[in-house]
Short mmCIF file of C-alpha atoms and ligand atoms in Angstrom, two decimals:
data_model
loop_
_atom_site.label_atom_id
_atom_site.label_comp_id
_atom_site.label_asym_id
_atom_site.label_seq_id
_atom_site.Cartn_x
_atom_site.Cartn_y
_atom_site.Cartn_z
CA MET A 1 -28.34 12.95 31.62
CA LYS A 2 -29.19 16.94 32.54
CA GLU A 3 -29.72 15.62 35.74
CA GLN A 4 -26.24 13.28 35.43
CA VAL A 5 -24.28 16.33 34.81
CA GLN A 6 -25.92 18.22 37.88
CA LYS A 7 -24.89 15.44 40.71
CA THR A 8 -21.56 15.44 38.91
CA PHE A 9 -21.29 19.23 39.46
CA GLU A 10 -21.86 18.85 42.79
CA ALA A 11 -19.68 16.46 43.58
CA LEU A 12 -16.95 18.12 41.77
CA PHE A 13 -17.83 21.04 44.29
CA ALA A 14 -18.36 19.02 47.21
CA LEU A 15 -14.43 17.72 46.42
CA GLU A 16 -13.11 21.36 46.07
CA ASP A 17 -15.46 21.33 49.43
CA ILE A 18 -13.24 18.84 51.31
CA ARG A 19 -9.73 21.08 49.66
CA GLU A 20 -10.53 23.80 51.89
CA VAL A 21 -10.40 22.23 54.75
CA LEU A 22 -7.45 20.09 53.95
CA ARG A 23 -6.25 23.76 52.55
CA GLU A 24 -6.61 25.49 56.33
CA ALA A 25 -5.84 22.40 57.99
CA LEU A 26 -2.21 23.07 58.70
CA PRO A 27 0.63 20.98 57.15
CA THR A 28 1.66 18.53 59.62
CA GLY A 29 -2.57 17.82 59.14
CA PRO A 30 -6.17 17.71 60.08
CA GLY A 31 -7.02 17.95 63.68
CA PRO A 32 -9.86 16.73 65.21
CA ASP A 33 -12.91 19.16 63.71
CA GLU A 34 -11.15 18.87 60.43
CA GLU A 35 -11.08 15.19 60.25
CA ARG A 36 -14.75 15.90 61.22
CA ALA A 37 -15.48 17.77 58.34
CA ILE A 38 -13.84 16.01 55.54
CA ARG A 39 -15.92 12.88 57.14
CA GLU A 40 -19.49 15.17 56.39
CA GLY A 41 -17.62 16.22 53.32
CA VAL A 42 -16.72 12.40 51.65
CA ALA A 43 -20.50 11.18 53.15
CA ARG A 44 -22.37 14.08 50.92
CA VAL A 45 -19.90 13.70 48.41
CA ARG A 46 -20.92 9.37 48.41
CA ALA A 47 -24.45 10.70 48.91
CA ILE A 48 -24.16 12.79 45.55
CA LEU A 49 -22.43 10.24 43.46
CA ASP A 50 -25.23 7.57 44.96
CA ASP A 51 -27.80 10.09 43.33
CA LEU A 52 -25.43 9.58 40.41
CA GLU A 53 -25.36 6.48 39.53
CA ALA A 54 -29.48 6.00 40.29
CA GLY A 55 -30.36 9.23 37.88
CA THR A 56 -31.74 10.17 40.64
CA GLY A 57 -32.32 13.20 43.23
CA THR A 58 -33.27 17.87 42.23
CA PRO A 59 -30.98 20.32 41.79
CA ALA A 60 -28.92 20.86 45.68
CA VAL A 61 -26.03 23.31 44.38
CA THR A 62 -27.79 25.77 41.56
CA LYS A 63 -25.27 28.92 42.30
CA ILE A 64 -21.86 29.53 43.29
CA ALA A 65 -20.53 32.71 44.68
CA GLY A 66 -25.02 33.30 44.77
CA SER A 67 -25.18 34.13 41.34
CA LEU A 68 -23.24 32.34 39.28
CA ASP A 69 -24.85 29.48 37.02
CA ILE A 70 -23.73 25.84 36.39
CA ARG A 71 -22.43 26.23 32.42
CA ASN A 72 -23.31 23.27 31.44
CA ARG A 73 -23.59 23.75 28.04
CA GLU A 74 -20.89 21.29 26.53
CA GLU A 75 -22.00 18.07 29.63
CA ALA A 76 -25.94 18.68 28.39
CA TYR A 77 -26.77 19.77 24.59
CA ILE A 78 -24.16 20.41 21.42
CA ASN A 79 -23.61 23.06 21.22
CA ILE A 80 -23.02 24.65 17.58
CA GLN A 81 -21.88 28.02 18.13
CA PRO A 82 -19.26 29.40 15.64
CA ILE A 83 -17.03 30.80 18.17
CA GLN A 84 -16.22 28.13 21.25
CA ALA A 85 -16.34 24.67 18.96
CA ALA A 86 -12.35 24.36 19.15
CA GLY A 87 -12.05 26.37 22.40
CA ARG A 88 -13.60 24.25 24.25
CA LEU A 89 -11.07 22.41 27.31
CA THR A 90 -9.97 19.11 27.12
CA LEU A 91 -9.72 16.91 30.04
CA GLU A 92 -7.04 17.54 30.37
CA ALA A 93 -6.87 21.30 30.53
CA ARG A 94 -9.39 20.96 32.56
CA LYS A 95 -7.68 19.19 35.26
CA ALA A 96 -5.46 22.04 34.89
CA LEU A 97 -7.73 24.34 35.30
CA ILE A 98 -8.16 22.39 38.81
CA ALA A 99 -5.15 22.18 39.96
CA TYR A 100 -3.55 25.71 39.18
CA GLY A 101 -6.10 27.78 39.51
CA ASP A 102 -4.22 30.28 42.05
CA GLY A 103 -3.33 33.35 41.23
CA TYR A 104 0.98 33.07 39.78
CA SER A 105 1.20 29.41 40.11
CA THR A 106 3.72 29.51 37.37
CA CYS A 107 5.79 31.31 39.67
CA ASP A 108 6.36 28.16 41.76
CA ALA A 109 9.99 27.64 40.50
CA CYS A 110 10.53 30.61 38.54
CA ARG A 111 14.33 31.78 38.52
CA LYS A 112 16.67 33.83 37.23
CA PRO A 113 16.31 35.79 35.15
CA PHE A 114 12.49 35.72 35.47
CA ARG A 115 11.05 35.09 32.96
CA LEU A 116 7.23 33.06 31.83
CA ASP A 117 8.65 31.66 29.52
CA LYS A 118 12.17 30.65 30.47
CA ILE A 119 10.43 28.76 33.37
CA THR A 120 11.18 24.90 34.05
CA LYS A 121 9.24 23.92 36.29
CA PRO A 122 6.57 23.75 34.80
CA PRO A 123 8.35 22.57 31.36
CA ILE A 124 6.67 26.35 30.49
CA ALA A 125 10.82 26.75 29.00
CA ALA A 126 10.20 23.57 26.43
CA PHE A 127 6.54 23.91 25.91
CA HIS A 128 7.46 27.40 24.09
CA GLU A 129 9.98 24.97 21.75
CA ASP A 130 7.22 22.82 21.21
CA LEU A 131 4.64 25.90 19.65
CA ALA A 132 7.87 27.08 17.50
CA ARG A 133 8.27 23.94 16.21
CA PHE A 134 4.19 23.05 15.87
CA LEU A 135 3.79 25.69 14.01
CA ASN A 136 7.40 25.79 12.07
CA MET A 137 8.85 29.30 13.24
CA ASP A 138 11.77 30.56 14.90
CA THR A 139 9.95 32.13 18.56
CA VAL A 140 7.67 31.89 20.21
CA ARG A 141 5.58 33.69 23.16
CA VAL A 142 1.69 33.18 24.26
CA VAL A 143 0.04 35.79 24.02
CA PRO A 144 -3.69 37.66 25.86
CA GLY A 145 -5.57 36.11 22.99
CA ALA A 146 -5.29 37.05 19.32
CA ARG A 147 -5.57 40.59 19.62
CA ARG A 148 -2.84 41.02 22.24
CA GLY A 149 -0.56 39.43 19.45
CA PHE A 150 -2.02 41.90 16.72
CA GLN A 151 -1.28 44.03 19.18
CA ALA A 152 1.96 43.99 20.14
CA VAL A 153 3.12 43.63 15.78
CA ALA A 154 1.55 47.11 14.68
CA SER A 155 2.81 48.73 18.15
CA THR A 156 6.44 47.59 16.85
CA LEU A 157 5.92 48.25 13.47
CA VAL A 158 3.50 50.78 12.87
CA GLU A 159 3.84 54.21 13.58
CA LYS A 160 1.68 57.29 13.30
CA GLY A 161 -0.24 57.70 9.69
CA ASP A 162 1.33 53.76 8.18
CA PRO A 163 -1.22 52.51 6.96
CA VAL A 164 -1.70 48.88 6.95
CA ILE A 165 -3.11 46.13 4.89
CA VAL A 166 -6.37 44.10 5.64
CA SER A 167 -8.41 42.99 3.86
CA ALA A 168 -12.14 43.09 3.89
CA LEU A 169 -13.34 40.18 6.14
CA ALA A 170 -10.39 41.69 8.57
CA HIS A 171 -11.65 40.89 12.25
CA TYR A 172 -12.67 43.62 13.94
CA THR A 173 -10.15 43.68 17.01
CA GLU A 174 -6.96 43.83 13.24
CA PHE A 175 -8.80 46.87 13.05
CA LEU A 176 -8.48 47.72 16.88
CA ALA A 177 -4.52 46.98 16.83
CA VAL A 178 -3.99 48.91 14.00
CA GLU A 179 -5.79 52.29 15.39
CA ALA A 180 -3.75 52.25 18.99
CA ALA A 181 -0.85 51.83 17.21
CA GLY A 182 -1.59 55.29 15.42
CA GLY A 183 -2.09 53.81 11.73
CA VAL A 184 -4.94 53.74 9.26
CA VAL A 185 -6.41 50.12 7.77
CA ARG A 186 -7.04 49.62 4.20
CA GLU A 187 -8.82 46.83 3.22
CA VAL A 188 -8.66 44.43 0.23
CA GLY A 189 -12.08 43.78 -1.96
CA LEU A 190 -13.37 40.57 -1.98
CA SER A 191 -13.54 38.43 -5.07
CA LYS A 192 -16.84 37.18 -6.41
CA GLN A 193 -16.80 33.75 -3.80
CA ASN A 194 -15.35 36.48 -0.78
CA LEU A 195 -11.99 35.12 -1.63
CA VAL A 196 -8.59 37.40 -0.58
CA THR A 197 -6.84 37.24 -3.64
CA PRO A 198 -3.05 37.52 -4.39
CA ASP A 199 -3.90 39.60 -7.15
CA ALA A 200 -6.01 41.96 -5.34
CA THR A 201 -3.63 42.27 -2.76
CA ALA A 202 -1.27 43.95 -5.25
CA GLU A 203 -3.16 45.65 -6.82
CA LYS A 204 -4.28 47.29 -2.76
CA ILE A 205 -0.65 47.36 -1.90
CA GLU A 206 -0.32 49.26 -5.07
CA ASP A 207 -2.91 52.31 -4.67
CA VAL A 208 -1.71 52.76 -1.38
CA ARG A 209 1.67 53.21 -2.42
CA ARG A 210 0.05 55.70 -5.08
CA GLU A 211 -1.96 57.70 -2.80
CA THR A 212 0.13 57.54 0.04
CA GLY A 213 3.87 57.74 -1.06
CA ARG A 214 4.56 55.07 1.53
CA ASN A 215 4.11 51.01 1.78
CA PRO A 216 2.22 49.59 3.65
CA ALA A 217 3.76 49.30 7.62
CA LEU A 218 2.12 45.65 7.25
CA ILE A 219 -0.43 42.97 5.90
CA MET A 220 -2.24 41.43 8.00
CA MET A 221 -4.37 37.87 6.97
CA ASP A 222 -6.63 35.89 8.12
CA HIS A 223 -6.35 32.47 7.04
CA VAL A 224 -9.68 31.53 7.12
CA ASP A 225 -12.29 34.39 7.60
CA TYR A 226 -14.54 34.71 10.73
CA GLN A 227 -17.75 36.07 7.73
CA PHE A 228 -17.41 32.89 5.78
CA GLY A 229 -15.32 30.50 7.02
CA ASN A 230 -12.97 30.06 3.57
CA VAL A 231 -9.09 29.59 3.32
CA HIS A 232 -7.49 32.57 1.58
CA ASP A 233 -4.42 31.91 -0.49
CA VAL A 234 -2.36 33.51 1.99
CA ALA A 235 0.78 32.03 1.24
CA GLY A 236 0.38 34.19 -2.33
CA ILE A 237 -0.79 36.73 -0.40
CA ALA A 238 3.09 36.48 1.46
CA LYS A 239 4.64 36.23 -1.70
CA VAL A 240 2.90 39.27 -2.73
CA ALA A 241 3.73 40.89 0.23
CA HIS A 242 7.42 39.90 -0.15
CA GLN A 243 7.54 40.66 -3.90
CA TYR A 244 6.86 44.22 -1.91
CA ASP A 245 9.18 43.99 1.37
CA VAL A 246 5.97 44.38 3.39
CA PRO A 247 6.71 42.80 6.52
CA PHE A 248 3.13 39.79 6.55
CA LEU A 249 1.48 38.75 9.60
CA LEU A 250 -0.70 35.57 9.24
CA ASN A 251 -3.70 35.55 10.95
CA GLY A 252 -4.37 32.37 12.32
CA ALA A 253 -7.51 32.35 14.92
CA TYR A 254 -9.43 30.15 13.29
CA THR A 255 -6.42 27.67 11.85
CA VAL A 256 -3.47 27.20 14.47
CA GLY A 257 -4.91 24.19 16.47
CA VAL A 258 -7.22 23.18 14.15
CA MET A 259 -5.46 22.50 11.14
CA PRO A 260 -1.84 22.14 9.99
CA VAL A 261 -0.13 25.92 10.45
CA ASP A 262 3.83 25.66 8.61
CA GLY A 263 4.33 29.56 9.20
CA LYS A 264 7.68 29.15 6.72
CA ALA A 265 5.85 27.00 4.22
CA ILE A 266 3.04 30.19 3.93
CA GLY A 267 6.06 32.48 3.84
CA ALA A 268 4.56 34.68 7.39
CA ASP A 269 6.67 37.16 9.04
CA PHE A 270 4.33 36.66 11.89
CA VAL A 271 2.06 33.73 12.78
CA VAL A 272 -1.07 34.52 15.60
CA GLY A 273 -3.26 32.18 16.99
CA SER A 274 -6.61 32.13 19.80
CA GLY A 275 -5.95 29.91 22.15
CA HIS A 276 -9.73 30.30 23.58
CA LYS A 277 -10.55 30.02 19.74
CA SER A 278 -8.58 27.35 18.42
CA MET A 279 -6.00 25.76 20.40
CA ALA A 280 -8.70 23.82 23.66
CA SER A 281 -7.97 26.57 25.59
CA PRO A 282 -9.14 29.09 28.78
CA ALA A 283 -9.39 32.84 28.33
CA PRO A 284 -7.22 35.23 27.55
CA SER A 285 -5.05 32.80 25.26
CA GLY A 286 -3.19 33.34 22.08
CA VAL A 287 0.15 32.73 20.70
CA LEU A 288 2.19 35.23 18.72
CA ALA A 289 5.00 33.29 16.45
CA ALA A 290 7.89 35.25 14.76
CA THR A 291 11.12 34.56 12.35
CA ALA A 292 14.24 35.36 13.77
CA GLU A 293 14.85 37.85 11.54
CA TRP A 294 11.73 39.72 13.11
CA ALA A 295 11.30 37.91 16.46
CA PRO A 296 13.94 41.09 17.92
CA ARG A 297 12.24 43.06 17.15
CA VAL A 298 8.68 42.55 18.44
CA PHE A 299 10.55 40.45 21.29
CA ARG A 300 12.85 43.81 22.16
CA THR A 301 13.93 44.07 25.46
CA THR A 302 13.25 46.60 27.87
CA ALA A 303 16.06 49.49 28.23
CA MET A 304 14.60 51.60 30.55
CA THR A 305 16.13 52.81 33.74
CA GLY A 306 14.64 54.02 36.29
CA ASP A 307 16.41 57.98 37.55
CA VAL A 308 15.77 57.57 40.97
CA THR A 309 16.46 54.23 41.54
CA GLY A 310 19.31 53.62 38.28
CA ARG A 311 16.55 50.17 38.36
CA THR A 312 17.01 48.27 34.79
CA PHE A 313 14.46 45.13 34.41
CA GLY A 314 17.07 43.09 31.47
CA ILE A 315 14.89 40.48 29.77
CA LYS A 316 12.03 41.67 30.24
CA GLU A 317 9.77 42.15 26.67
CA VAL A 318 8.31 45.51 26.46
CA GLU A 319 5.88 44.47 24.29
CA ASN A 320 4.69 41.40 27.21
CA LEU A 321 4.83 43.53 29.56
CA GLY A 322 6.92 40.84 31.10
CA CYS A 323 5.44 38.18 31.39
CA THR A 324 1.52 37.00 29.90
CA LEU A 325 -0.06 34.36 30.45
CA MET A 326 0.10 32.76 34.63
CA GLY A 327 -1.87 29.94 36.26
CA GLY A 328 -4.67 28.17 35.36
CA THR A 329 -4.76 29.79 31.67
CA LEU A 330 -1.30 28.22 30.51
CA LEU A 331 -1.20 25.64 32.29
CA SER A 332 -4.44 24.27 30.93
CA MET A 333 -3.18 25.50 27.73
CA MET A 334 0.13 23.41 28.15
CA ALA A 335 -2.04 20.18 29.17
CA SER A 336 -4.25 20.44 25.79
CA PHE A 337 -1.27 20.99 23.21
CA PRO A 338 -0.65 18.11 23.15
CA THR A 339 -4.75 16.01 22.02
CA VAL A 340 -4.09 20.13 20.27
CA LYS A 341 -0.86 19.32 18.58
CA GLU A 342 -2.59 15.73 16.84
CA ARG A 343 -5.83 16.98 16.30
CA THR A 344 -4.52 19.08 13.62
CA LEU A 345 -3.41 16.17 11.73
CA ARG A 346 -6.87 14.63 11.59
CA TRP A 347 -8.87 18.04 9.80
CA ASP A 348 -9.38 16.07 7.08
CA GLU A 349 -11.62 13.70 8.75
CA GLU A 350 -13.31 17.78 10.39
CA VAL A 351 -13.79 18.43 6.89
CA LYS A 352 -15.69 15.90 6.16
CA LYS A 353 -17.94 16.02 8.43
CA SER A 354 -18.64 19.78 8.08
CA ASN A 355 -19.37 19.07 4.68
CA TYR A 356 -22.02 16.31 5.94
CA PHE A 357 -23.64 18.58 7.80
CA ILE A 358 -23.77 20.33 4.75
CA ASP A 359 -25.10 18.10 2.82
CA THR A 360 -27.06 17.50 5.17
CA LEU A 361 -28.80 21.45 5.05
CA LEU A 362 -28.76 21.43 1.52
CA SER A 363 -30.73 18.94 0.97
CA ILE A 364 -34.34 20.91 2.91
CA ALA A 365 -34.99 22.60 -0.05
CA GLY A 366 -34.50 26.02 0.07
CA SER A 367 -31.28 26.22 2.14
CA ARG A 368 -27.87 27.65 0.63
CA VAL A 369 -24.68 27.81 1.88
CA LEU A 370 -22.72 31.57 1.65
CA SER A 371 -19.30 29.89 2.74
CA GLU A 372 -16.83 28.54 -0.34
CA TYR A 373 -18.35 25.18 -1.28
CA PRO A 374 -17.38 21.79 -0.78
CA ARG A 375 -16.85 23.08 2.64
CA LYS A 376 -13.05 23.48 3.39
CA HIS A 377 -13.41 24.32 6.91
CA THR A 378 -16.50 23.55 9.99
CA LEU A 379 -16.85 27.36 10.05
CA SER A 380 -20.06 27.85 7.54
CA LYS A 381 -22.34 31.05 6.76
CA ILE A 382 -25.82 29.12 5.58
CA ASP A 383 -28.46 30.84 4.43
CA THR A 384 -32.11 29.31 5.55
CA THR A 385 -34.80 32.39 4.04
CA GLY A 386 -36.06 29.78 1.09
CA SER A 387 -36.17 26.43 4.30
CA PHE A 388 -36.78 27.97 7.90
CA ASP A 389 -37.05 31.20 7.23
CA THR A 390 -40.80 30.35 5.18
CA VAL A 391 -41.69 29.67 8.32
CA ALA A 392 -40.98 31.80 11.28
CA ARG A 393 -42.53 34.56 8.71
CA THR A 394 -46.08 32.59 9.79
CA HIS A 395 -44.88 30.55 12.88
CA LYS A 396 -46.42 32.73 16.36
CA ARG A 397 -42.36 32.84 17.92
CA ARG A 398 -41.67 34.02 14.92
CA GLY A 399 -37.67 33.19 14.40
CA PHE A 400 -37.34 32.22 18.13
CA PHE A 401 -39.11 28.46 16.44
CA LEU A 402 -36.02 27.28 14.89
CA SER A 403 -34.31 27.99 17.86
CA ASP A 404 -36.84 26.54 20.05
CA GLU A 405 -36.79 23.32 18.27
CA LEU A 406 -33.13 22.28 18.20
CA SER A 407 -33.02 23.20 21.22
CA LYS A 408 -36.05 21.05 22.39
CA ARG A 409 -33.98 18.59 20.95
CA GLY A 410 -30.38 19.69 22.70
CA ILE A 411 -29.23 21.22 20.22
CA VAL A 412 -27.94 25.20 21.50
CA GLY A 413 -25.25 27.76 19.97
CA GLU A 414 -27.36 29.24 16.82
CA PHE A 415 -27.50 32.54 16.97
CA ALA A 416 -31.59 32.89 18.62
CA GLY A 417 -34.14 34.11 16.44
CA ALA A 418 -32.05 34.19 13.36
CA THR A 419 -33.35 31.95 10.62
CA ARG A 420 -32.31 34.16 7.63
CA THR A 421 -27.88 34.34 7.21
CA TRP A 422 -26.32 33.09 9.92
CA LYS A 423 -23.21 30.49 11.52
CA LEU A 424 -22.68 27.12 12.95
CA ASN A 425 -19.55 25.18 13.60
CA THR A 426 -19.33 21.71 13.91
CA TYR A 427 -16.32 21.33 15.04
CA GLY A 428 -15.22 18.80 17.50
CA LEU A 429 -18.21 16.43 16.50
CA SER A 430 -18.19 13.03 16.49
CA TRP A 431 -19.80 11.00 13.62
CA LYS A 432 -22.71 10.69 15.94
CA GLN A 433 -22.91 13.49 17.26
CA ILE A 434 -23.64 14.79 13.83
CA ARG A 435 -25.17 12.87 11.87
CA TYR A 436 -28.03 13.40 14.97
CA LEU A 437 -26.83 17.01 14.38
CA ALA A 438 -28.39 16.65 10.98
CA GLY A 439 -30.88 14.24 11.62
CA ALA A 440 -32.57 17.01 13.89
CA PHE A 441 -32.96 19.60 10.73
CA THR A 442 -34.46 17.16 8.15
CA GLU A 443 -36.77 16.30 11.62
CA ILE A 444 -37.82 20.29 11.80
CA ALA A 445 -38.07 20.64 8.02
CA GLU A 446 -40.37 17.93 8.23
CA LYS A 447 -42.48 18.66 10.90
CA TYR A 448 -43.06 21.64 8.40
CA GLU A 449 -43.23 20.19 5.00
CA LEU A 450 -40.59 21.57 4.25
CA PRO A 451 -39.35 18.99 1.32
CA VAL A 452 -36.82 17.46 1.77
CA THR A 453 -34.43 15.94 -0.86
CA GLU A 454 -32.06 12.29 -0.27
C1 LIG B 1 -11.45 35.88 16.87
C2 LIG B 1 -11.12 36.01 16.05
C3 LIG B 1 -10.05 37.08 16.10
C4 LIG B 1 -9.70 37.33 18.05
O1 LIG B 1 -9.38 36.55 18.85
P1 LIG B 1 -9.58 36.16 19.92
O2 LIG B 1 -7.78 35.63 20.79
O3 LIG B 1 -10.51 36.52 20.48
O4 LIG B 1 -8.12 38.19 20.40
C5 LIG B 1 -8.80 37.58 15.64
N1 LIG B 1 -9.53 37.41 14.18
C6 LIG B 1 -9.95 37.04 14.07
C7 LIG B 1 -10.89 35.98 12.36
C8 LIG B 1 -10.95 35.63 14.49
O5 LIG B 1 -12.06 35.11 14.57
#
């Protein structure tokens, strides 16, 4: 398996060698030396393909640019790393990355009025419309990561000293976006089930109003939080936000692109998603969507004039610094989008697989799930203090025994050395892979004589 992965990369790189010759040739076609280089290149590709087919050969290329390893994690392993699962590229995205990797490749046919989301060839404008429909929001922009979406909104709405409500499970990037804007975060506490409730949010708003004499400038809530992968009542929280007339930002970093998200139905003024976390896109990518009410503010255009030149820059948007995602990042995001749209409709199946895995884990005596259960998401926090950690306590490799056993079975992405509380994500694994994964855990349990129930 690993040999074939290796040879596949070598073949891809050898084809790139040929592509390089073509790039150096004149538009009229390759000269004699270049023809020879192409022939030699083709012979090299053939030889590699023979090895690939036969499963033979030793690694001939191990580095890119002398220092970068070939990353074969998604080909040679099952990867359960919590933040990587749904950002894995689709096949089409990988093709787009090959074809559009050059710098400003998005800009081949950029015409007046010169803004990324207006480009029609490739169909970037249409993609923006699709994306807005997908989220059921009025206006959408692509941004370099969910964090840049928070930042654009906070920078627009938050003045110095303004309180901003987030949850006790908020992502650090929400804190930083508020901090950058000069605001102050105020956290809503959690219920016993580690959920953020509308009531607790209302209480926090009341507290903030009492203590500061002002309304919060913004409420940001994680649809699914990164610590437990719990699904929070964001529609209920949005309703509370609107009762107090506070704009509501839905943080869909763990939901947009994996499960259906209807911004209007939730009552969001802003929806933020992460391309590299949940939309099978390269980093850095994400989306920021707004309602028609808020779009003119967050997507306001420049009003600045140069004092010497008198220059103005038309419809360039201030928060986006004009244009955002360029080249292979955006084109790969677009190439993944049809699959991403379709896969959100199969979310139930992903949840079933998540529960299948968790149920198997729970069958290993002493194991617990710290996330809400049954699972409603594929990201889960588990506690194996009563199971695998009992082995780690006397094992010479300590907590690393589990990583060793998993990687022997081709499973990577667990927090190396952790045998107490740790997170994993089963998103995108097929049933065949899920059964294999679950089987690996029970096999390891049995090897170390941990009781496994049926
Ligand atoms: C990963 C994550 C983010 C950050 O997303 P980026 O796209 O990397 O900026 C924000 N919020 C939550 C809840 C996350 O899990």
